[in-house]
Coordinates of C-alpha atoms and ligand atoms in Angstrom, one line a residue:
X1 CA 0.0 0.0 0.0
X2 CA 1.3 3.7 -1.3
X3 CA 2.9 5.5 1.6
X4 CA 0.2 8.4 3.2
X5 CA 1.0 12.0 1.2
X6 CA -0.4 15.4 1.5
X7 CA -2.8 16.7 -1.7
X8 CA -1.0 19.4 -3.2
X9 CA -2.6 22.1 -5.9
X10 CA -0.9 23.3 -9.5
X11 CA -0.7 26.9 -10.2
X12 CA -3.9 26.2 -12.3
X13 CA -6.0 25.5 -9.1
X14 CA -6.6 21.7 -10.4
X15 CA -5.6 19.1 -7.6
X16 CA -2.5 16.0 -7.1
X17 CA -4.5 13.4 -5.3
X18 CA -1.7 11.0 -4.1
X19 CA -3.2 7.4 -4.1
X20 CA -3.1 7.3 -0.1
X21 CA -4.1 11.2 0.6
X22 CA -4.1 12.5 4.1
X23 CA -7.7 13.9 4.8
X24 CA -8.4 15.9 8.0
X25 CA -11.7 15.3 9.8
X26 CA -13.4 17.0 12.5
X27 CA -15.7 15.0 14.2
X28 CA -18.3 17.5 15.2
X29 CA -20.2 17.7 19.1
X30 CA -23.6 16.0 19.5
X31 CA -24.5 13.6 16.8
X32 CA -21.4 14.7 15.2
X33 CA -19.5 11.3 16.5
X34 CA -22.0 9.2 15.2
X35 CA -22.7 10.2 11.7
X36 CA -19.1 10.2 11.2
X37 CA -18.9 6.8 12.3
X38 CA -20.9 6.1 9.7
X39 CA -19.9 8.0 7.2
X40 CA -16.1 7.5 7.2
X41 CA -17.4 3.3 7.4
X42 CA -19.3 4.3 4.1
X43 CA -16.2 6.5 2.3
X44 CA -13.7 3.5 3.0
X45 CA -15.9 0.9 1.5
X46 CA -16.8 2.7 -1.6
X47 CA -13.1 3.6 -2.1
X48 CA -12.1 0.0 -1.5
X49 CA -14.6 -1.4 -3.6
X50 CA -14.4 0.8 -6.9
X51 CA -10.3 1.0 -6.8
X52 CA -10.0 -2.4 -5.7
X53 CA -7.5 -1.5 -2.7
X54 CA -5.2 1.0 -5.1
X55 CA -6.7 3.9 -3.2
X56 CA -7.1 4.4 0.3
X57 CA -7.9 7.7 2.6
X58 CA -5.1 7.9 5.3
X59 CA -7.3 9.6 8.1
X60 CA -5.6 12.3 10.3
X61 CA -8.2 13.5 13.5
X62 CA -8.5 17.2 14.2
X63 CA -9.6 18.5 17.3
X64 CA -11.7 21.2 17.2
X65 CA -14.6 22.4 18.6
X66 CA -16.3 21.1 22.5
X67 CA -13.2 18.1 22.3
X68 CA -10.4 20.9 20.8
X69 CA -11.7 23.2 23.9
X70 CA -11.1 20.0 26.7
X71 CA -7.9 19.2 25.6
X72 CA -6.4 22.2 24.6
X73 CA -8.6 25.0 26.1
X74 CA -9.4 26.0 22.2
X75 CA -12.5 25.7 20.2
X76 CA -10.4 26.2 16.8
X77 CA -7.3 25.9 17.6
X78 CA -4.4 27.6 15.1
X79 CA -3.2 24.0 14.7
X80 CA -6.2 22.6 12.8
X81 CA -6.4 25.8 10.4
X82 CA -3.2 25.0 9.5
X83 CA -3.4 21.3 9.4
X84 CA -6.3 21.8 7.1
X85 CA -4.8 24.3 4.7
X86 CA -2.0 22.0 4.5
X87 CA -3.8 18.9 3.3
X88 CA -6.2 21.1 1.2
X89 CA -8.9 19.1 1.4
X90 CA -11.1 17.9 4.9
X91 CA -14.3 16.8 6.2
X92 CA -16.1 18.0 9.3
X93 CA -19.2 17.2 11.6
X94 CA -21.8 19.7 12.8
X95 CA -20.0 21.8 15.7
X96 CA -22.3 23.7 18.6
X97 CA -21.9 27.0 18.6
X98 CA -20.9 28.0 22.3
X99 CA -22.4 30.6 23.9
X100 CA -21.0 33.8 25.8
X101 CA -17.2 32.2 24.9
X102 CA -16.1 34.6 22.5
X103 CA -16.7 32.8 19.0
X104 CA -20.0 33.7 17.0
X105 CA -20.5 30.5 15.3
X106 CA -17.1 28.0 14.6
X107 CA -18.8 26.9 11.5
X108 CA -18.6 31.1 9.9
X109 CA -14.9 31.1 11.5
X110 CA -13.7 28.5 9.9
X111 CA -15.2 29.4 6.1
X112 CA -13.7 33.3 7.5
X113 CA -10.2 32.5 8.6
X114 CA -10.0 29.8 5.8
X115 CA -10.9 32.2 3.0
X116 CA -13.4 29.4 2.0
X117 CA -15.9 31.7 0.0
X118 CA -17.7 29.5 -1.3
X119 CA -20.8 27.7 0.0
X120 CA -21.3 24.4 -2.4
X121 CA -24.8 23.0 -1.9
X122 CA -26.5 20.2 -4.2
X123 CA -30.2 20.3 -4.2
X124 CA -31.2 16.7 -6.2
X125 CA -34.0 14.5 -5.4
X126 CA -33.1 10.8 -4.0
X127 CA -36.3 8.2 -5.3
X128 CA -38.9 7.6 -2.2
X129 CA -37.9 10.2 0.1
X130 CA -41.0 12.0 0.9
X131 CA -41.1 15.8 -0.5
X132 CA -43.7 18.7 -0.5
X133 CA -43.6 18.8 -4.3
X134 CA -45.5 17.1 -6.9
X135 CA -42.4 16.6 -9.3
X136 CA -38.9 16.5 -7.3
X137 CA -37.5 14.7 -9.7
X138 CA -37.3 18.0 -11.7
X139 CA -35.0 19.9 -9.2
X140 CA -31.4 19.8 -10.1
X141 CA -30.0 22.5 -9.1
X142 CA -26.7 23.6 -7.1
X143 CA -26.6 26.7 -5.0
X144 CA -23.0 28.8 -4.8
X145 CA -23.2 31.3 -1.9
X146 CA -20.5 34.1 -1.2
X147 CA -19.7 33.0 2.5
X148 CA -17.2 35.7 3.4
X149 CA -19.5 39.0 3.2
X150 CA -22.8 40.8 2.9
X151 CA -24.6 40.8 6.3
X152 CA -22.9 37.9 7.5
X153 CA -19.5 39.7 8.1
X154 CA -20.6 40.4 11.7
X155 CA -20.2 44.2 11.4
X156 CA -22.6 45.1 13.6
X157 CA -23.3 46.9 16.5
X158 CA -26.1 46.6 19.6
X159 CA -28.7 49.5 20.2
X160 CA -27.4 52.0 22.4
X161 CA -23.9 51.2 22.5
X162 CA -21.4 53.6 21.9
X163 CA -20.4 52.4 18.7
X164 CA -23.6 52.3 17.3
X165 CA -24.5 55.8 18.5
X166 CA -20.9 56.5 16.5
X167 CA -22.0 55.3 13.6
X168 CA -25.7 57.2 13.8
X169 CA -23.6 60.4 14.4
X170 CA -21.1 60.0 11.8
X171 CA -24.5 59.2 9.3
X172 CA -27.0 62.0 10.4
X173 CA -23.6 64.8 10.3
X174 CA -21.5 63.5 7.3
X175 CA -24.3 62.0 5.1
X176 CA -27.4 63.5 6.3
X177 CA -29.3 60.2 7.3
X178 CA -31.6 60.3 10.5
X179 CA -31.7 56.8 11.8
X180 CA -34.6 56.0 14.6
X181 CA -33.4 56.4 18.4
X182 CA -31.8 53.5 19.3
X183 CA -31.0 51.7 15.9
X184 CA -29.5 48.4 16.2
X185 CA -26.8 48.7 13.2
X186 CA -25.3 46.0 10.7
X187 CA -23.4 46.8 7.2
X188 CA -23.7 45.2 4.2
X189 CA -20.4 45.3 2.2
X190 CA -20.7 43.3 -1.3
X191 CA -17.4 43.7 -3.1
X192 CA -16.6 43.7 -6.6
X193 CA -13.6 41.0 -6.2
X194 CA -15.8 38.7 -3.9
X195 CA -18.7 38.4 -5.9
X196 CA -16.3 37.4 -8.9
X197 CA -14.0 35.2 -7.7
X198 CA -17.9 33.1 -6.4
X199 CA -19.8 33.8 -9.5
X200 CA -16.5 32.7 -11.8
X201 CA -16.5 29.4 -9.8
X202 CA -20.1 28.6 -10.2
X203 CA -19.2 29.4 -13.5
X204 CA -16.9 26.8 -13.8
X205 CA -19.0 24.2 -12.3
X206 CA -21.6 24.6 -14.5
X207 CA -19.4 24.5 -17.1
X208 CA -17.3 20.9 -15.5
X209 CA -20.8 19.6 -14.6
X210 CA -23.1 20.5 -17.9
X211 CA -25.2 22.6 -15.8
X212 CA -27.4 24.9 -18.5
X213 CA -27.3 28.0 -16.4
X214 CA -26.2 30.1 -13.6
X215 CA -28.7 32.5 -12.1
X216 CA -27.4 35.4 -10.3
X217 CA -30.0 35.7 -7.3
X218 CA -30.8 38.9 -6.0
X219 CA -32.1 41.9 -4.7
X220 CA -31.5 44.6 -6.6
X221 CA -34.2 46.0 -6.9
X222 CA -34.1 47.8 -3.7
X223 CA -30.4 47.6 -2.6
X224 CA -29.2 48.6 -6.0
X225 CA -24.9 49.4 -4.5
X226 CA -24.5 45.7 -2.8
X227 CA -27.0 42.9 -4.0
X228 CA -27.6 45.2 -7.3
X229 CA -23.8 45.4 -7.9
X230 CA -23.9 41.6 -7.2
X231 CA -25.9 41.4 -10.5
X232 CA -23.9 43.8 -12.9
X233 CA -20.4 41.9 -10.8
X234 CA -21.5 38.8 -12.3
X235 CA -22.4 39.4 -15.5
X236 CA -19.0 41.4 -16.0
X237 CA -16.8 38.5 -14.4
X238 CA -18.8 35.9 -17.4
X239 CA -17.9 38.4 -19.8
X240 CA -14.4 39.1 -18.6
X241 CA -13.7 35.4 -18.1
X242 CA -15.9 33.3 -19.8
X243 CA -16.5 35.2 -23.2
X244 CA -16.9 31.7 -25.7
X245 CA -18.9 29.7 -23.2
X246 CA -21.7 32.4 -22.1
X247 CA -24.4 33.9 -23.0
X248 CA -26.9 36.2 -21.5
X249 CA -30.5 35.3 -21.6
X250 CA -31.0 38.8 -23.5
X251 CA -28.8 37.2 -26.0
X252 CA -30.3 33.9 -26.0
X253 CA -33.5 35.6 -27.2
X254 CA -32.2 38.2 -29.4
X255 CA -29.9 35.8 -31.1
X256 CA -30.9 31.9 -30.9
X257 CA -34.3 32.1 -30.2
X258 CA -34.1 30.8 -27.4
X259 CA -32.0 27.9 -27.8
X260 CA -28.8 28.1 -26.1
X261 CA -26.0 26.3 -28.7
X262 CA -24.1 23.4 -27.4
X263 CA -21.8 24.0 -25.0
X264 CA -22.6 27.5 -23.7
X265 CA -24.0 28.6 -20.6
X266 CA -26.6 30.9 -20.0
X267 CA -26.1 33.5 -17.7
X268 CA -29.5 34.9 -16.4
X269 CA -30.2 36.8 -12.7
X270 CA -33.5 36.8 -11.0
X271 CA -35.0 38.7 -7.8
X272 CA -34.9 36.7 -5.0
X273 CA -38.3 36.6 -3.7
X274 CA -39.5 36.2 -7.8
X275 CA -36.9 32.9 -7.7
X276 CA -38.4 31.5 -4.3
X277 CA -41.7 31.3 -6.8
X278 CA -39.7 29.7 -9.3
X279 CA -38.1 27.3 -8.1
X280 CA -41.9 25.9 -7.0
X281 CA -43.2 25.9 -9.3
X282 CA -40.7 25.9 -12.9
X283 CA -37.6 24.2 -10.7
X284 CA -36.4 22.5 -14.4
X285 CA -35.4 26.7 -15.4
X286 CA -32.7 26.5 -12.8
X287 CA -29.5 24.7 -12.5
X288 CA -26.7 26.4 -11.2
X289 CA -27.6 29.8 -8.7
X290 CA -24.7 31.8 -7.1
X291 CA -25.6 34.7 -4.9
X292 CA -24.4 37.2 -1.7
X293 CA -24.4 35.4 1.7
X294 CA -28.2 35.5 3.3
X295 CA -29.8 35.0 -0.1
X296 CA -27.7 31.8 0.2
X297 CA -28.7 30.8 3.5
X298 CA -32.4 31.2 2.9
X299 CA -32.6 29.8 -0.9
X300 CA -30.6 26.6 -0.2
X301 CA -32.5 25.5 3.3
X302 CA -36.0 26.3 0.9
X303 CA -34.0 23.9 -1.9
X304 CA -33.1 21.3 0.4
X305 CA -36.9 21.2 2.3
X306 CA -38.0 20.9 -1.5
X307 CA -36.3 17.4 -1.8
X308 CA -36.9 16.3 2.0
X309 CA -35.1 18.2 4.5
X310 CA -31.7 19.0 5.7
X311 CA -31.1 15.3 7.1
X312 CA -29.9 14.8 3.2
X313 CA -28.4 17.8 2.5
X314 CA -24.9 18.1 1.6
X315 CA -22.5 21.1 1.6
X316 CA -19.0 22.7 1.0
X317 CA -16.9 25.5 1.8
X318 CA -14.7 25.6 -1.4
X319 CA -11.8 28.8 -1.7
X320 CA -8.5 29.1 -4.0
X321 CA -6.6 26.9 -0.9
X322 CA -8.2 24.2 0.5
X323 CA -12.4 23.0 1.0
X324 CA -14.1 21.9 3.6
X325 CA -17.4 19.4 3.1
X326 CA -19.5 19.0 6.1
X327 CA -23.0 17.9 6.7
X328 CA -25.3 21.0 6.7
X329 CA -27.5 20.5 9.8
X330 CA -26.7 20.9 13.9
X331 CA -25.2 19.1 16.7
X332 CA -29.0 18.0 17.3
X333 CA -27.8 17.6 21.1
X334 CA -31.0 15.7 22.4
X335 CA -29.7 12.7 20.4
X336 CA -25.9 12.8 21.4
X337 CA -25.0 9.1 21.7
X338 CA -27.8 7.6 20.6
X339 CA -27.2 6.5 17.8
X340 CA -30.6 7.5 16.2
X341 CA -29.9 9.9 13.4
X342 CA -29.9 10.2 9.8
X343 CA -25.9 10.5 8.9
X344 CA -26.8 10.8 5.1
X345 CA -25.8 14.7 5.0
X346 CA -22.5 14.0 5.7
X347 CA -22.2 10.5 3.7
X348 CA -23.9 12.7 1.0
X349 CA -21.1 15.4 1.1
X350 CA -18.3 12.8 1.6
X351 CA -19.4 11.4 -1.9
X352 CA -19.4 15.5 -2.7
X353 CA -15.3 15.6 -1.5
X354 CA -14.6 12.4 -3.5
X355 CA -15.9 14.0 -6.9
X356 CA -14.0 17.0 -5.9
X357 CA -10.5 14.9 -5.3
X358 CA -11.5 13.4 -9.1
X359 CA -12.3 10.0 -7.5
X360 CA -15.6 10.4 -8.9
X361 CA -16.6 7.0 -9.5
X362 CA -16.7 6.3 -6.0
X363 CA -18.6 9.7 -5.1
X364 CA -21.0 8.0 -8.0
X365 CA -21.1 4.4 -6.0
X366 CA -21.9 6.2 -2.6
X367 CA -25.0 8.4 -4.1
X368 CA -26.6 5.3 -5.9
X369 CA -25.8 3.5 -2.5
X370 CA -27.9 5.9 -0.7
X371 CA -30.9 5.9 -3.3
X372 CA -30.9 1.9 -3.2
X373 CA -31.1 2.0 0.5
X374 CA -33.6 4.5 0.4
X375 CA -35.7 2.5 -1.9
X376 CA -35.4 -0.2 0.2
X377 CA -37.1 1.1 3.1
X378 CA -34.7 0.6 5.5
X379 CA -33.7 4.0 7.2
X380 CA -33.1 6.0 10.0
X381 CA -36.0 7.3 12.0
X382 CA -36.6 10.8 10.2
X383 CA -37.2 8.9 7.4
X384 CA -38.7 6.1 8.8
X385 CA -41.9 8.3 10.1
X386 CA -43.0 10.1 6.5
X387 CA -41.9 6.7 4.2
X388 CA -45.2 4.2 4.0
X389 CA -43.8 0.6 5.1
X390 CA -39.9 1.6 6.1
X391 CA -38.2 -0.1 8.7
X392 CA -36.0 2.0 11.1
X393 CA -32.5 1.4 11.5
X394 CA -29.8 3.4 13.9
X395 CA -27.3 5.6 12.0
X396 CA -24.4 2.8 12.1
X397 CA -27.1 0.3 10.6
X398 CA -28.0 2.7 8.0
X399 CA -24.1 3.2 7.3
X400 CA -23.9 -0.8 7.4
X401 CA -27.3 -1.0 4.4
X402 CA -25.7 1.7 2.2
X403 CA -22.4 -0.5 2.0
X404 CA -24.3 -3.7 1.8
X405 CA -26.1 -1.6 -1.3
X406 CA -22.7 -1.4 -2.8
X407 CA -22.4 -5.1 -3.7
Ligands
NAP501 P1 -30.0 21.0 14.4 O1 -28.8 20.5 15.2 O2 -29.8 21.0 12.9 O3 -31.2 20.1 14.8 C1 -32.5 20.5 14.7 C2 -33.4 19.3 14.4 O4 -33.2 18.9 13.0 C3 -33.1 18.1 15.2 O5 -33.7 18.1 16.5 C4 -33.7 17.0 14.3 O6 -35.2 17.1 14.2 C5 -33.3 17.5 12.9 N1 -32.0 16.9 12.5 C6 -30.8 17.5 12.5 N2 -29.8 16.7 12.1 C7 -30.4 15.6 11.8 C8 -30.0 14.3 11.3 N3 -28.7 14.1 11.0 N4 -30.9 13.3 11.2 C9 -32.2 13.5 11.4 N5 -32.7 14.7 11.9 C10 -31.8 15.7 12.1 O7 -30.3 22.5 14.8 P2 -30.3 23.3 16.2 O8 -30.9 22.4 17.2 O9 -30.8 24.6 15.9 O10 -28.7 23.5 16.5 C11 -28.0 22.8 17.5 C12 -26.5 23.2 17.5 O11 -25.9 23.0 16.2 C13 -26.3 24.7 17.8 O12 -25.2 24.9 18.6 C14 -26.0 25.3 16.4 O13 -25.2 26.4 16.5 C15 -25.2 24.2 15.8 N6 -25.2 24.2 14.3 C16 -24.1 23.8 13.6 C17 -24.1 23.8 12.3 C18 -22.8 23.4 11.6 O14 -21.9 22.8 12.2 N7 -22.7 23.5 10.3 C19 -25.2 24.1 11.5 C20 -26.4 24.5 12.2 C21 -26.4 24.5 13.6 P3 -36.2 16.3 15.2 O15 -36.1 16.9 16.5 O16 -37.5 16.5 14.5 O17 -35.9 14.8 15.1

């Protein structure tokens, strides 16, 4: 067996996947033990049984989060940003936030401090699992959302604190704006080089992954310098960088008729609250949408109820350095240790970090896995309760049914 090697990347951004690749993992608090469990017995066994032993994951722990903060007084330690930037490529469980220890949320420091600004999140429908729509077979689509700015940058300051009452002043003197007494204040910076570099990789994808369009979501309407900008960003970058293979809609009318030629993407962009609409009730117009932080957060939770909840949701973090996949729910602390839940978020984006490493068949062996379990009936309890006839299993069972699936 090859010797365990870092992943490295080329000047071009493309990867060197060694056959035995170190990946990083964080475990994750709560639950986070027991999907991973599951899911790591999952990874192996697909990589084992499409390579045929040539190809094995060489593991390496990270501690981070409640266990990083017992053994090292840390919740993210230095360590594990490095280690992680080092291997370029890792996997992580749900962490808790804690509260009144400093840290907003682990999860938005990590993507921050990692320069991961990109939030990767697959919307697809998997055969039997119950969904509020009439046709979920029709959604495909993959949601890119900026992760390091817009509301979410955490500039923001409490009513009645000094720097808030600042920041009124400096408003009502220097610009002329009267705020109510007492405003609560939070900026929204959109940038011209942020909203590229994440609209040129869900570019990209689309491109890689035959995607039709991207749709740049947003609200421009109203807040015409940030989410507006977003908009006109976007366009510009598909122009600037991706001249041959785009088009505009306005161009697919004016000069195909509507029929995009082989090859090219359309580039189209769409209010958010219009889109919400859409993607009810036309989901088959949208593939690929990339838009500012909360946009993000809202339209991808709405995509991933569409298809039957977060329990099957996968996600990454994805920057120029390294990417993180990790499941896209909690900690769900009532069921620490019980071996209960549905680990098929983070099994999902598992097969997600294969594709990305180019080991793709074996992302493709984990996905139809999943759907033949599914199919089967035999599932973990979230499941269980909405599927006609299932039989529960615990989250390691489910683990053990996927790999039995694989043959
Ligand atoms: P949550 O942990 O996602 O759990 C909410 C509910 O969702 C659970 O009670 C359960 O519903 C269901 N659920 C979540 N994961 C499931 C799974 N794998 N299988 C089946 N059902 C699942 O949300 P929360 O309770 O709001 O957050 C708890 C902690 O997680 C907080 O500290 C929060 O900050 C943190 N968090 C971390 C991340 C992350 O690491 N990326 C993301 C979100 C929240 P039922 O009760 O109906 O069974």
């Amino acid at each position: 067996m090859a010797t365990p090697e870092k992943i490295s990347t080329n000047s071009d951004g493309s990867l060197n996947v060694p056959d035995c690749p170190i990946i990083p993992f964080i475990e994750g608090d709560g639950i986070g033990p027991d999907i991973w469990r599951a899911t790591r017995a999952v990874i192996e066994a697909a990589v084992e049984k499409t390579y045929g032993g040539k190809r094995k994951i060489s593991w390496l722990k990270l501690l981070v989060g409640e266990k990083g903060y017992e053994k090292t007084g840390d919740f993210l330690p230095d360590e594990a940003l490095k280690t992680i930037e080092a291997n370029v490529v890792a996997i992580k469980g749900p962490l808790t936030t804690p509260v009144g220890k400093g840290i907003r949320s682990l999860n938005v420091a990590i993507r921050q401090k990692l320069d991961l600004y990109a939030c990767v999140r697959p919307v697809r429908y998997i055969e039997t699992v119950p969904s509020p729509m009439k046709f979920p077979e029709m959604i495909n689509m993959v949601v890119f959302r900026e992760n390091t700015e817009d509301l979410y940058a955490g500039i923001e300051w409490a009513s009645g604190s000094d720097e808030a009452e600042a920041v009124a002043d400096f408003l009502k003197k220097e610009m002329g704006v009267d705020l109510p007494p007492l405003s609560g204040i939070g900026i929204k910076p959109i940038s011209p080089a942020n909203t590229k570099r994440l609209v040129a990789s869900a570019i990209l994808y689309a491109l890689e992954n035959g995607f039709p369009s991207v749709t740049l979501m947003h609200k421009g309407n109203i807040m015409k310098f940030t989410e507006g900008a977003f908009a006109q960003w976007g366009y510009q970058v598909a122009k600037e960088r991706f001249a041959d293979q785009t088009i505009t809609e306005a161009e697919l009318w004016d000069q195909y008729d509507g029929k995009a030629p082989e090859g090219k993407v359309v580039i189209k962009d769409r209010i958010a609250d219009m889109l919400f609409q859409q993607v009810l009730l036309r989901p088959d117009e949208y593939g690929v949408i990339a838009t500012p932080n909360l946009n993000g957060d809202y339209i991808s939770d709405a995509l991933a109820a569409q298809v039957g909840g977060l329990g099957m949701a996968p996600g990454a973090n994805i920057g120029d350095t390294c990417a993180v996949f990790e499941a896209t729910h909690g900690t769900a602390p009532k069921y620490t240790g019980m071996d209960k839940v549905n680990p098929g978020s983070l099994i999902l984006s598992g097969a997600m970090m294969l594709d990305y490493m180019g080991w793709k068949e074996a992302g493709t062996a984990i996905r139809d896995a999943i759907q033949a379990a599914i199919k089967a009936r035999r599932v973990t309890y979230d499941l269980a309760r909405q599927i006609e006839g299932a039989e529960e299993v615990k989250c390691s069972e489910f683990g053990a049914v996927i790999v039995e699936q694989m043959g």
